[in-house]
CSV table of C-alpha atoms in Angstrom, one decimal:
chain,number,residue,atom,x,y,z
T,107,MET,CA,7.8,16.8,19.8
T,108,LYS,CA,10.4,17.4,17.3
T,109,GLY,CA,13.4,15.6,18.0
T,110,GLN,CA,12.3,13.9,20.9
T,111,PHE,CA,11.9,10.0,19.4
T,112,ASP,CA,14.5,7.2,19.8
T,113,HIS,CA,12.4,5.1,17.3
T,114,LEU,CA,9.6,5.4,15.1
T,115,LEU,CA,7.9,2.5,13.7
T,116,SER,CA,5.4,2.4,10.8
T,117,PHE,CA,3.5,-0.6,9.2
T,118,PHE,CA,1.6,-0.3,5.8
T,119,CYS,CA,0.8,3.4,6.1
T,120,LEU,CA,3.3,5.3,3.7
T,121,GLN,CA,1.7,4.1,0.9
T,122,LEU,CA,-1.3,6.1,1.9
T,123,ILE,CA,0.3,9.3,2.0
T,124,PRO,CA,0.1,11.2,-1.3
T,125,ASN,CA,3.5,13.0,-0.7
T,126,GLN,CA,5.8,10.4,0.6
T,127,ARG,CA,9.1,12.7,0.3
T,128,LYS,CA,6.9,15.1,3.1
T,129,ALA,CA,6.2,11.9,5.1
T,130,PHE,CA,10.2,11.4,5.4
T,131,GLN,CA,11.2,14.9,6.5
T,132,ASN,CA,8.5,14.6,9.1
T,133,ILE,CA,9.8,11.4,10.4
T,134,TYR,CA,13.2,12.6,10.0
T,135,SER,CA,12.2,15.7,12.2
T,136,LEU,CA,10.8,13.6,14.8
T,137,LEU,CA,13.8,11.2,15.7
T,138,ARG,CA,16.5,12.5,18.3
T,139,PRO,CA,19.4,13.9,16.1
T,140,SER,CA,21.7,11.6,18.3
T,141,GLY,CA,20.9,8.2,16.3
T,142,GLY,CA,17.4,7.7,16.3
T,143,ASN,CA,16.3,5.1,13.7
T,144,CYS,CA,13.1,4.3,12.3
T,145,LEU,CA,11.6,0.9,10.9
T,146,LEU,CA,9.3,1.3,8.0
T,147,THR,CA,6.9,-1.1,6.0
T,148,ALA,CA,4.9,0.1,3.2
T,149,PHE,CA,2.9,-1.5,-0.1
T,150,ALA,CA,4.9,-0.8,-3.0
T,151,ARG,CA,3.5,-2.8,-5.7
T,152,SER,CA,-0.1,-4.6,-5.3
T,153,PRO,CA,-2.6,-5.7,-7.6
T,154,TYR,CA,-5.6,-3.9,-5.5
T,155,TYR,CA,-4.1,-0.7,-7.5
T,156,ASP,CA,-4.6,-2.3,-10.4
T,157,ALA,CA,-8.1,-3.4,-9.6
T,158,TYR,CA,-9.2,-0.1,-8.1
T,159,LEU,CA,-7.5,1.4,-11.4
T,160,HIS,CA,-10.0,-0.9,-13.7
T,161,LEU,CA,-12.9,-0.1,-11.3
T,162,SER,CA,-12.4,3.6,-11.4
T,163,LYS,CA,-12.6,3.4,-15.5
T,164,THR,CA,-16.0,1.8,-15.4
T,165,GLU,CA,-19.4,3.7,-15.9
T,166,ARG,CA,-20.6,1.7,-12.5
T,167,TRP,CA,-18.2,3.2,-10.4
T,168,SER,CA,-16.1,6.0,-11.7
T,169,SER,CA,-18.3,8.8,-10.1
T,170,TYR,CA,-17.0,7.3,-6.6
T,171,MET,CA,-13.6,6.9,-7.9
T,172,VAL,CA,-12.4,10.5,-9.2
T,173,ASP,CA,-9.2,10.7,-7.3
T,174,VAL,CA,-7.9,7.1,-7.9
T,175,GLU,CA,-4.6,8.3,-8.9
T,176,LYS,CA,-3.9,9.9,-5.6
T,177,TYR,CA,-4.6,6.7,-3.5
T,178,THR,CA,-2.2,4.9,-6.0
T,179,CYS,CA,0.9,4.7,-4.3
T,180,SER,CA,4.0,6.2,-6.8
T,181,TRP,CA,6.1,3.0,-6.0
T,182,HIS,CA,3.5,1.0,-7.4
T,183,TYR,CA,4.5,2.3,-11.1
T,184,ALA,CA,8.4,3.0,-10.1
T,185,TYR,CA,11.1,1.3,-11.9
T,186,ASP,CA,13.2,1.1,-8.9
T,187,PRO,CA,11.2,1.7,-5.9
T,188,VAL,CA,14.2,0.7,-3.5
T,189,GLY,CA,16.2,3.6,-5.5
T,190,GLU,CA,13.6,6.3,-5.0
T,191,VAL,CA,13.3,5.6,-1.2
T,192,GLU,CA,16.8,5.6,-0.8
T,193,GLU,CA,17.3,8.7,-2.7
T,194,ILE,CA,14.7,10.8,-0.6
T,195,LEU,CA,15.9,9.2,2.5
T,196,GLY,CA,19.5,10.5,1.6
T,197,ASP,CA,17.8,14.2,0.8
T,198,CYS,CA,16.4,14.0,3.9
T,199,GLY,CA,19.6,13.6,5.9
T,200,PHE,CA,19.1,9.8,6.8
T,201,HIS,CA,22.1,7.2,6.8
T,202,ASP,CA,22.9,4.0,7.4
T,203,VAL,CA,19.8,3.3,5.2
T,204,HIS,CA,18.7,-0.1,4.5
T,205,VAL,CA,15.8,-0.7,2.1
T,206,GLN,CA,14.3,-4.0,0.6
T,207,LEU,CA,11.7,-4.9,-1.9
T,208,ARG,CA,10.1,-8.3,-1.0
T,209,PRO,CA,7.6,-10.0,-2.6
T,210,THR,CA,4.9,-11.3,-0.1
T,211,ILE,CA,1.7,-13.4,-0.2
T,212,TYR,CA,-1.0,-12.8,2.8
T,213,THR,CA,-3.3,-15.4,2.7
T,214,TYR,CA,-7.1,-15.0,3.8
T,215,GLY,CA,-9.2,-18.0,4.7
T,216,SER,CA,-11.2,-17.0,1.9
T,217,ILE,CA,-12.4,-14.4,-0.6
T,218,GLU,CA,-15.1,-13.4,1.8
T,219,ASP,CA,-12.6,-12.9,4.4
T,220,PHE,CA,-10.6,-10.8,2.0
T,221,LYS,CA,-13.7,-8.4,0.9
T,222,LYS,CA,-14.6,-7.7,4.6
T,223,ASN,CA,-11.2,-6.4,5.3
T,224,MET,CA,-11.0,-4.7,1.9
T,225,LYS,CA,-14.5,-3.2,2.7
T,226,ALA,CA,-12.9,-1.9,6.3
T,227,VAL,CA,-9.6,-0.1,4.4
T,228,SER,CA,-10.9,1.1,1.3
T,229,HIS,CA,-10.8,4.8,0.4
T,230,TYR,CA,-14.2,4.2,-1.8
T,231,THR,CA,-16.8,2.2,0.1
T,232,HIS,CA,-17.5,5.0,2.3
T,233,ARG,CA,-18.3,7.1,-1.0
T,234,ILE,CA,-20.6,4.4,-2.1
T,235,PRO,CA,-24.2,3.8,-0.8
T,236,ALA,CA,-24.5,1.0,1.4
T,237,GLU,CA,-27.0,-0.7,-0.9
T,238,LEU,CA,-24.1,-0.9,-3.2
T,239,GLN,CA,-21.3,-1.4,-1.3
T,240,ASP,CA,-21.6,-5.4,-1.6
T,241,GLU,CA,-21.6,-5.2,-5.6
T,242,PHE,CA,-18.4,-3.1,-4.9
T,243,MET,CA,-16.1,-5.4,-3.3
T,244,ASN,CA,-17.6,-8.4,-5.8
T,245,ASN,CA,-16.4,-6.2,-8.5
T,246,PHE,CA,-13.1,-5.5,-6.6
T,247,ALA,CA,-12.3,-8.8,-5.8
T,248,GLU,CA,-13.0,-9.9,-9.6
T,249,ALA,CA,-10.7,-7.5,-10.8
T,250,MET,CA,-8.1,-8.4,-8.0
T,251,ILE,CA,-8.3,-12.1,-9.6
T,252,LYS,CA,-7.6,-10.9,-13.0
T,253,ALA,CA,-4.6,-8.5,-12.0
T,254,LYS,CA,-3.0,-11.4,-9.8
T,255,PRO,CA,-1.6,-13.3,-12.8
T,256,HIS,CA,0.7,-10.1,-13.3
T,257,PHE,CA,2.9,-10.9,-10.1
T,258,LYS,CA,5.0,-13.8,-11.2
T,259,PHE,CA,5.1,-14.9,-7.2
T,260,PHE,CA,1.6,-15.2,-7.0
T,261,ASN,CA,0.5,-19.2,-6.4
T,262,CYS,CA,-2.5,-21.1,-4.6
T,263,VAL,CA,-1.6,-22.1,-1.3
T,264,ARG,CA,-4.7,-24.2,-0.6
T,265,GLN,CA,-8.2,-24.8,-1.8
T,266,GLY,CA,-10.6,-22.1,-0.8
T,267,ALA,CA,-8.1,-19.5,0.3
T,268,PHE,CA,-7.8,-16.4,-1.3
T,269,ASN,CA,-4.0,-14.9,-1.7
T,270,PHE,CA,-3.4,-11.2,-1.8
T,271,PRO,CA,0.2,-10.9,-3.7
T,272,PHE,CA,2.1,-7.9,-3.0
T,273,GLU,CA,5.6,-6.6,-2.9
T,274,GLN,CA,6.4,-4.9,0.4
T,275,LEU,CA,9.1,-2.2,1.3
T,276,ILE,CA,11.2,-2.8,3.9
T,277,ILE,CA,12.8,0.6,5.2
T,278,PHE,CA,15.4,1.0,8.0
T,279,ALA,CA,17.2,4.5,8.5
T,280,ARG,CA,19.1,6.5,10.9
T,281,ARG,CA,19.2,9.9,11.9
């Protein structure tokens, strides 16, 4: 499969991979040598990382979250995530590189909708006994609400909605 793809697309997956450098090397190797390209998006910074980190330090949830740092994207703490990604892409051999960091807000219809979605994609809910999962998601949503003021582009759009602010990386590169 190496060198056989004209285009590679990935939306909000890269942040889940602990070794982004290796992921970009793999993407590079899959693209055709004659100009294959990739379009990728990833969470860079998000209050959900802060909320998970907070919960991992509590007596109630720490035993279920011993590897929280593994699932916290390195770009969340980066001073210059765009520069880091550009450097990795250059090291891998990509050219025609374009990377943006874009503030984004996803609005859920309600906090319950948010909790249902997060429960489905959380790295931790499968480790938590079923009878404690709702409590965990309630604690997670509370921690998110406390973390959101650190995101200066957060504002309330409508009554009852739950806004999920994050900064996303948008990445285009050509082999």
